[in-house]
């Protein structure tokens, strides 16, 4: 009898000890929910975003973690579906995330950021549609400027450098494309430049023959191309096939590494305004990031990889300013925050966020030369 009772007592104590160990282990870690487009049309953007974030997590853990705790980065694949992304943001929160890292596609973010808001959950996004920061959500923060800041930076290039009198617009008919197209058309009107052809295409469209033919027939002085990565590449291939003669100028995606990889020689000469580029190696932080990324993943990083990296590092910086895991306190600290790269080097460039989560920092003009986006100018923060 004694033996049985003693054995049961020992078993109970062992079970309690193991449970306590598990609890201690969980208490020693923090989770960042990586909710991203890891498959589907958004995979080129989402996988780069994830890998930039993973690099940041590895560096942060090597430096002692966040608030002295190891960081984990569980992944949730949205399949580039807005409703799936909404469910997965909730799952990441239920799984104990302290912040959400993602999504990139604006249509998804507009749906899933409501879930994060309801849970007072900080969320760093790669989305650039103007509407993201116009909803009054205090918990959503960009990792690059929205199109309402980025697209106007192109106006001097069209007006003063290209001296364009008439332009065309080729854009993808999704939340991202609509926002950029609307702003560009308004900017051209203010600059006295006529938009003589306006061509919408669909997400995941594969045939651009008719679109390019329309643009060629209208004969604008330049064409503004505003599409996601795979669509941009297909458009460039068709533009080269039809010998579209005018400059092709974009914002963010047109000259990124994945587009160049897919379009090949057809990407040569394409121009874009970009918030971030790994080829801006005159910036020490960007040069160090690009080197570490290439050593880790054996490929060049895109701007989405840099954005994911910055989102994770900013989570660390702000959490440690606050001194605890607290979504409300995090949001209060983020609004109006400016991080100087000299003091917070992993933000890479001096960066500020306004009270809506919109970002402001210096940016670049690039052109594809010899298969790489080469910096041809810088644009001050606006």
Short mmCIF file of C-alpha atoms in Angstrom, two decimals:
data_model
loop_
_atom_site.label_atom_id
_atom_site.label_comp_id
_atom_site.label_asym_id
_atom_site.label_seq_id
_atom_site.Cartn_x
_atom_site.Cartn_y
_atom_site.Cartn_z
CA UNK A 1 0.00 0.00 0.00
CA UNK A 2 2.76 2.32 0.96
CA UNK A 3 4.58 1.49 -2.25
CA UNK A 4 1.55 2.34 -4.37
CA UNK A 5 0.93 5.64 -2.60
CA UNK A 6 4.59 6.54 -2.76
CA UNK A 7 4.73 5.70 -6.46
CA UNK A 8 1.64 7.82 -7.15
CA UNK A 9 3.09 10.73 -5.20
CA UNK A 10 6.33 10.56 -7.13
CA UNK A 11 4.45 10.36 -10.45
CA UNK A 12 2.34 13.36 -9.52
CA UNK A 13 5.37 15.33 -8.48
CA UNK A 14 7.14 14.41 -11.74
CA UNK A 15 4.12 15.44 -13.79
CA UNK A 16 3.89 18.73 -11.94
CA UNK A 17 7.58 19.27 -12.46
CA UNK A 18 7.32 18.67 -16.19
CA UNK A 19 4.34 20.99 -16.42
CA UNK A 20 6.26 23.62 -14.56
CA UNK A 21 9.20 23.21 -16.94
CA UNK A 22 6.89 23.70 -19.91
CA UNK A 23 5.40 26.80 -18.38
CA UNK A 24 8.82 28.19 -17.64
CA UNK A 25 9.92 27.46 -21.19
CA UNK A 26 6.88 29.24 -22.62
CA UNK A 27 7.49 32.16 -20.27
CA UNK A 28 11.03 32.47 -21.60
CA UNK A 29 9.95 32.91 -25.24
CA UNK A 30 8.02 35.51 -27.23
CA UNK A 31 6.21 34.84 -30.49
CA UNK A 32 5.92 37.03 -33.56
CA UNK A 33 3.16 35.81 -35.85
CA UNK A 34 4.49 35.67 -39.42
CA UNK A 35 1.27 35.98 -41.41
CA UNK A 36 2.24 36.26 -45.06
CA UNK A 37 1.59 35.27 -48.67
CA UNK A 38 3.79 32.17 -48.72
CA UNK A 39 1.88 30.60 -51.63
CA UNK A 40 -0.42 31.88 -54.36
CA UNK A 41 0.09 35.03 -56.41
CA UNK A 42 1.77 36.88 -53.55
CA UNK A 43 4.43 34.25 -52.83
CA UNK A 44 7.35 36.19 -54.39
CA UNK A 45 6.64 39.05 -52.01
CA UNK A 46 5.64 36.95 -49.02
CA UNK A 47 8.56 34.55 -49.01
CA UNK A 48 11.06 37.40 -49.23
CA UNK A 49 9.24 39.24 -46.43
CA UNK A 50 9.40 36.09 -44.30
CA UNK A 51 13.08 35.47 -44.96
CA UNK A 52 14.00 39.04 -44.06
CA UNK A 53 12.06 38.63 -40.82
CA UNK A 54 13.75 35.28 -40.11
CA UNK A 55 17.17 36.90 -40.52
CA UNK A 56 16.16 39.60 -38.04
CA UNK A 57 14.93 37.01 -35.53
CA UNK A 58 18.22 35.11 -35.78
CA UNK A 59 20.19 38.30 -35.13
CA UNK A 60 17.91 39.34 -32.28
CA UNK A 61 18.20 35.96 -30.57
CA UNK A 62 21.97 36.07 -30.94
CA UNK A 63 21.88 39.47 -29.24
CA UNK A 64 19.77 38.29 -26.28
CA UNK A 65 16.23 38.31 -27.68
CA UNK A 66 13.47 40.80 -26.87
CA UNK A 67 13.15 41.82 -23.23
CA UNK A 68 15.65 39.08 -22.49
CA UNK A 69 13.47 36.37 -24.04
CA UNK A 70 14.08 34.20 -27.07
CA UNK A 71 11.95 35.05 -30.10
CA UNK A 72 10.01 32.50 -32.14
CA UNK A 73 8.54 33.15 -35.59
CA UNK A 74 5.70 30.70 -36.34
CA UNK A 75 4.54 30.94 -39.96
CA UNK A 76 0.97 31.24 -41.21
CA UNK A 77 0.43 30.99 -44.98
CA UNK A 78 -2.45 33.18 -46.20
CA UNK A 79 -2.30 31.62 -49.68
CA UNK A 80 -2.81 35.23 -50.89
CA UNK A 81 -6.45 35.01 -49.82
CA UNK A 82 -7.82 37.91 -47.73
CA UNK A 83 -10.30 35.78 -45.78
CA UNK A 84 -7.69 33.14 -45.02
CA UNK A 85 -5.39 35.92 -43.81
CA UNK A 86 -8.09 37.15 -41.43
CA UNK A 87 -8.49 33.70 -39.89
CA UNK A 88 -4.74 33.27 -39.56
CA UNK A 89 -4.21 36.60 -37.81
CA UNK A 90 -6.76 35.40 -35.25
CA UNK A 91 -4.96 32.05 -34.98
CA UNK A 92 -1.60 33.75 -34.46
CA UNK A 93 -3.14 35.83 -31.68
CA UNK A 94 -4.74 32.72 -30.13
CA UNK A 95 -1.32 31.03 -30.31
CA UNK A 96 0.13 33.78 -28.13
CA UNK A 97 1.78 36.19 -30.59
CA UNK A 98 2.98 39.49 -29.13
CA UNK A 99 2.84 41.14 -32.59
CA UNK A 100 1.83 40.30 -36.15
CA UNK A 101 4.39 40.57 -38.94
CA UNK A 102 2.36 40.85 -42.19
CA UNK A 103 0.57 40.93 -44.50
CA UNK A 104 1.88 42.46 -47.71
CA UNK A 105 -1.08 42.53 -50.10
CA UNK A 106 -3.24 45.52 -49.25
CA UNK A 107 -6.50 43.69 -49.89
CA UNK A 108 -5.57 41.17 -47.19
CA UNK A 109 -4.33 43.75 -44.71
CA UNK A 110 -7.54 45.76 -44.97
CA UNK A 111 -9.42 42.65 -43.85
CA UNK A 112 -7.10 41.18 -41.24
CA UNK A 113 -5.96 44.38 -39.51
CA UNK A 114 -9.43 44.66 -37.97
CA UNK A 115 -8.75 41.46 -36.04
CA UNK A 116 -5.42 42.79 -34.78
CA UNK A 117 -7.09 46.05 -33.76
CA UNK A 118 -9.81 44.25 -31.81
CA UNK A 119 -7.06 42.48 -29.85
CA UNK A 120 -4.84 45.57 -29.33
CA UNK A 121 -2.19 43.69 -31.31
CA UNK A 122 0.71 45.60 -32.95
CA UNK A 123 0.94 44.77 -36.66
CA UNK A 124 3.76 45.63 -39.06
CA UNK A 125 2.64 45.42 -42.68
CA UNK A 126 4.25 45.61 -46.10
CA UNK A 127 1.06 47.01 -47.66
CA UNK A 128 1.11 50.36 -49.43
CA UNK A 129 -2.51 51.21 -50.31
CA UNK A 130 -3.42 54.64 -48.88
CA UNK A 131 -6.53 53.23 -47.20
CA UNK A 132 -4.43 51.14 -44.78
CA UNK A 133 -3.62 54.16 -42.62
CA UNK A 134 -6.88 56.00 -43.24
CA UNK A 135 -9.01 53.64 -41.14
CA UNK A 136 -7.98 55.05 -37.76
CA UNK A 137 -6.30 51.82 -36.64
CA UNK A 138 -3.69 52.69 -33.97
CA UNK A 139 -2.09 49.22 -34.09
CA UNK A 140 -1.03 49.04 -37.76
CA UNK A 141 2.38 50.35 -38.91
CA UNK A 142 3.96 50.42 -42.34
CA UNK A 143 7.45 49.18 -43.14
CA UNK A 144 7.59 51.44 -46.20
CA UNK A 145 5.77 54.57 -47.22
CA UNK A 146 2.30 54.22 -48.69
CA UNK A 147 1.66 55.04 -52.32
CA UNK A 148 0.26 58.43 -51.30
CA UNK A 149 3.86 59.31 -50.36
CA UNK A 150 5.79 57.18 -52.84
CA UNK A 151 3.95 57.96 -56.07
CA UNK A 152 4.18 61.79 -55.71
CA UNK A 153 7.95 61.40 -55.44
CA UNK A 154 7.87 60.40 -59.13
CA UNK A 155 6.27 63.63 -60.30
CA UNK A 156 9.52 65.59 -60.65
CA UNK A 157 11.00 62.70 -62.63
CA UNK A 158 8.15 62.71 -65.17
CA UNK A 159 8.00 66.49 -65.36
CA UNK A 160 11.61 67.64 -65.10
CA UNK A 161 13.76 64.66 -66.12
CA UNK A 162 11.58 63.03 -68.78
CA UNK A 163 9.83 66.32 -69.65
CA UNK A 164 6.72 64.29 -70.39
CA UNK A 165 3.66 66.06 -71.80
CA UNK A 166 1.47 62.98 -72.07
CA UNK A 167 1.69 59.68 -70.20
CA UNK A 168 0.05 56.27 -70.06
CA UNK A 169 -0.88 54.20 -67.02
CA UNK A 170 -0.76 50.39 -66.80
CA UNK A 171 -2.01 49.10 -63.46
CA UNK A 172 -3.31 45.99 -61.72
CA UNK A 173 -6.94 46.07 -60.67
CA UNK A 174 -6.58 45.24 -56.97
CA UNK A 175 -6.40 47.35 -53.80
CA UNK A 176 -2.69 48.03 -54.32
CA UNK A 177 -3.11 49.02 -57.97
CA UNK A 178 -6.20 51.16 -57.48
CA UNK A 179 -4.54 53.26 -54.79
CA UNK A 180 -1.38 53.92 -56.78
CA UNK A 181 -3.21 54.60 -60.03
CA UNK A 182 -5.58 57.10 -58.41
CA UNK A 183 -2.74 59.05 -56.84
CA UNK A 184 -0.64 59.03 -60.01
CA UNK A 185 -3.48 60.37 -62.17
CA UNK A 186 -4.12 63.14 -59.65
CA UNK A 187 -0.41 64.00 -59.54
CA UNK A 188 -0.17 64.22 -63.31
CA UNK A 189 -3.18 66.53 -63.42
CA UNK A 190 -1.57 68.84 -60.87
CA UNK A 191 1.65 68.82 -62.91
CA UNK A 192 -0.18 69.68 -66.15
CA UNK A 193 0.62 66.31 -67.76
CA UNK A 194 -2.11 64.56 -69.75
CA UNK A 195 -2.97 60.91 -69.08
CA UNK A 196 -3.80 59.79 -72.63
CA UNK A 197 -4.21 56.05 -72.01
CA UNK A 198 -5.29 54.21 -68.85
CA UNK A 199 -5.09 50.40 -68.99
CA UNK A 200 -6.23 48.17 -66.13
CA UNK A 201 -5.25 44.50 -65.90
CA UNK A 202 -6.25 41.73 -63.51
CA UNK A 203 -4.24 40.10 -60.73
CA UNK A 204 -2.57 36.90 -62.04
CA UNK A 205 -3.16 37.98 -65.67
CA UNK A 206 -0.83 36.16 -68.05
CA UNK A 207 -1.42 37.78 -71.46
CA UNK A 208 -0.52 41.47 -71.88
CA UNK A 209 -0.49 41.61 -75.68
CA UNK A 210 -3.65 43.71 -75.96
CA UNK A 211 -2.65 46.01 -73.09
CA UNK A 212 0.74 46.78 -74.58
CA UNK A 213 -0.76 47.26 -78.05
CA UNK A 214 -3.14 49.90 -76.65
CA UNK A 215 -0.28 51.74 -74.97
CA UNK A 216 1.85 51.62 -78.11
CA UNK A 217 -1.00 52.98 -80.23
CA UNK A 218 -1.60 55.89 -77.83
CA UNK A 219 2.13 56.77 -78.02
CA UNK A 220 2.59 58.52 -74.65
CA UNK A 221 5.96 60.03 -73.71
CA UNK A 222 6.28 57.54 -70.84
CA UNK A 223 4.23 54.82 -69.13
CA UNK A 224 3.65 54.46 -65.39
CA UNK A 225 3.56 50.72 -64.58
CA UNK A 226 1.99 49.79 -61.23
CA UNK A 227 1.56 46.04 -60.76
CA UNK A 228 2.62 43.23 -58.46
CA UNK A 229 5.81 41.27 -59.15
CA UNK A 230 4.73 38.48 -61.51
CA UNK A 231 2.41 40.78 -63.44
CA UNK A 232 5.17 43.39 -63.79
CA UNK A 233 7.51 40.78 -65.24
CA UNK A 234 4.94 39.55 -67.76
CA UNK A 235 4.17 43.11 -68.78
CA UNK A 236 7.87 43.87 -69.34
CA UNK A 237 8.33 40.74 -71.45
CA UNK A 238 5.40 41.73 -73.69
CA UNK A 239 6.60 45.35 -73.86
CA UNK A 240 9.97 44.14 -75.16
CA UNK A 241 8.29 41.77 -77.61
CA UNK A 242 6.26 44.64 -79.10
CA UNK A 243 9.21 47.04 -78.88
CA UNK A 244 7.35 49.56 -76.74
CA UNK A 245 9.60 52.59 -77.30
CA UNK A 246 8.90 54.93 -74.38
CA UNK A 247 10.39 54.82 -70.84
CA UNK A 248 8.62 52.47 -68.41
CA UNK A 249 8.57 53.92 -64.91
CA UNK A 250 7.16 52.35 -61.79
CA UNK A 251 6.88 52.59 -58.05
CA UNK A 252 8.42 49.91 -55.82
CA UNK A 253 7.90 46.64 -57.71
CA UNK A 254 8.93 47.29 -61.32
CA UNK A 255 12.68 47.01 -60.71
CA UNK A 256 12.88 44.56 -57.82
CA UNK A 257 14.98 41.41 -57.95
CA UNK A 258 12.12 38.94 -58.50
CA UNK A 259 10.79 40.96 -61.44
CA UNK A 260 14.25 41.14 -63.00
CA UNK A 261 14.70 37.39 -62.49
CA UNK A 262 11.38 36.60 -64.19
CA UNK A 263 11.60 39.21 -66.97
CA UNK A 264 15.29 38.72 -67.80
CA UNK A 265 16.56 41.08 -70.48
CA UNK A 266 13.10 42.59 -70.84
CA UNK A 267 13.63 44.39 -67.52
CA UNK A 268 16.66 46.28 -68.82
CA UNK A 269 16.14 50.04 -68.66
CA UNK A 270 13.07 49.93 -66.39
CA UNK A 271 13.00 52.77 -63.87
CA UNK A 272 11.33 53.02 -60.46
CA UNK A 273 11.08 55.01 -57.31
CA UNK A 274 11.76 52.63 -54.41
CA UNK A 275 11.62 53.11 -50.69
CA UNK A 276 14.27 50.45 -50.20
CA UNK A 277 16.78 48.65 -52.37
CA UNK A 278 19.57 46.26 -51.48
CA UNK A 279 21.74 47.93 -54.14
CA UNK A 280 21.95 51.14 -52.07
CA UNK A 281 25.23 49.87 -50.67
CA UNK A 282 26.38 53.41 -49.94
CA UNK A 283 24.17 53.04 -46.85
CA UNK A 284 26.20 50.93 -44.36
CA UNK A 285 23.18 49.24 -42.79
CA UNK A 286 21.72 48.21 -46.14
CA UNK A 287 25.09 46.90 -47.32
CA UNK A 288 25.43 44.79 -44.15
CA UNK A 289 21.88 43.47 -44.47
CA UNK A 290 22.32 42.55 -48.14
CA UNK A 291 25.54 40.69 -47.38
CA UNK A 292 23.99 38.73 -44.50
CA UNK A 293 20.88 37.88 -46.54
CA UNK A 294 22.87 36.61 -49.52
CA UNK A 295 25.12 34.53 -47.28
CA UNK A 296 22.09 33.00 -45.58
CA UNK A 297 19.73 32.44 -48.52
CA UNK A 298 22.10 32.41 -51.53
CA UNK A 299 20.04 35.01 -53.40
CA UNK A 300 19.63 38.76 -53.52
CA UNK A 301 17.09 40.30 -51.18
CA UNK A 302 14.13 42.24 -52.53
CA UNK A 303 12.63 45.33 -50.92
CA UNK A 304 10.07 43.06 -49.24
CA UNK A 305 12.89 41.20 -47.48
CA UNK A 306 14.23 44.49 -46.14
CA UNK A 307 10.74 45.51 -44.99
CA UNK A 308 10.23 42.25 -43.07
CA UNK A 309 13.64 42.70 -41.45
CA UNK A 310 12.86 46.27 -40.38
CA UNK A 311 9.44 45.27 -39.03
CA UNK A 312 10.92 42.68 -36.68
CA UNK A 313 13.77 44.89 -35.49
CA UNK A 314 11.37 47.77 -34.84
CA UNK A 315 9.26 45.40 -32.74
CA UNK A 316 12.31 44.74 -30.59
CA UNK A 317 13.31 48.39 -30.30
CA UNK A 318 9.85 49.62 -29.33
CA UNK A 319 9.10 46.71 -26.97
CA UNK A 320 12.26 47.47 -25.07
CA UNK A 321 11.44 51.18 -24.95
CA UNK A 322 8.10 50.22 -23.39
CA UNK A 323 9.75 47.66 -21.13
CA UNK A 324 6.99 45.04 -21.37
CA UNK A 325 4.65 43.23 -23.76
CA UNK A 326 1.71 45.62 -23.89
CA UNK A 327 -0.11 46.42 -27.13
CA UNK A 328 -1.63 49.65 -25.89
CA UNK A 329 1.71 50.96 -24.61
CA UNK A 330 3.40 49.83 -27.84
CA UNK A 331 0.88 51.81 -29.92
CA UNK A 332 1.34 54.91 -27.78
CA UNK A 333 5.12 54.74 -28.26
CA UNK A 334 4.90 54.14 -32.03
CA UNK A 335 2.82 57.20 -32.82
CA UNK A 336 5.12 60.10 -33.67
CA UNK A 337 8.20 57.91 -33.12
CA UNK A 338 11.45 58.65 -34.97
CA UNK A 339 14.34 56.19 -34.95
CA UNK A 340 17.77 57.43 -36.00
CA UNK A 341 19.89 54.80 -37.72
CA UNK A 342 22.93 55.99 -35.77
CA UNK A 343 21.23 54.89 -32.55
CA UNK A 344 19.01 52.10 -33.90
CA UNK A 345 21.12 50.73 -36.77
CA UNK A 346 18.81 47.89 -37.82
CA UNK A 347 16.16 50.32 -39.10
CA UNK A 348 18.85 51.00 -41.75
CA UNK A 349 17.69 54.58 -42.52
CA UNK A 350 16.39 57.39 -40.32
CA UNK A 351 12.69 56.55 -40.03
CA UNK A 352 9.59 58.18 -38.54
CA UNK A 353 5.98 57.08 -38.09
CA UNK A 354 3.10 59.53 -37.76
CA UNK A 355 0.02 59.11 -35.57
CA UNK A 356 -1.61 56.89 -38.24
CA UNK A 357 1.28 54.44 -38.62
CA UNK A 358 2.44 56.01 -41.90
CA UNK A 359 6.18 55.95 -42.46
CA UNK A 360 8.57 58.64 -43.67
CA UNK A 361 12.22 58.15 -44.64
CA UNK A 362 14.62 58.88 -47.53
CA UNK A 363 14.12 56.84 -50.71
CA UNK A 364 15.76 56.14 -54.07
CA UNK A 365 15.34 56.28 -57.84
CA UNK A 366 16.76 53.18 -59.56
CA UNK A 367 17.16 51.86 -63.10
CA UNK A 368 17.85 48.31 -64.24
CA UNK A 369 21.31 48.21 -65.77
CA UNK A 370 23.17 44.99 -66.54
CA UNK A 371 20.50 42.95 -64.79
CA UNK A 372 20.57 44.88 -61.52
CA UNK A 373 18.68 47.90 -60.14
CA UNK A 374 21.25 50.69 -59.93
CA UNK A 375 20.65 53.76 -57.78
CA UNK A 376 20.43 56.81 -60.06
CA UNK A 377 19.20 59.31 -57.49
CA UNK A 378 17.93 59.86 -53.96
CA UNK A 379 14.67 61.39 -52.79
CA UNK A 380 14.40 63.21 -49.43
CA UNK A 381 11.91 62.01 -46.81
CA UNK A 382 8.43 63.46 -47.29
#
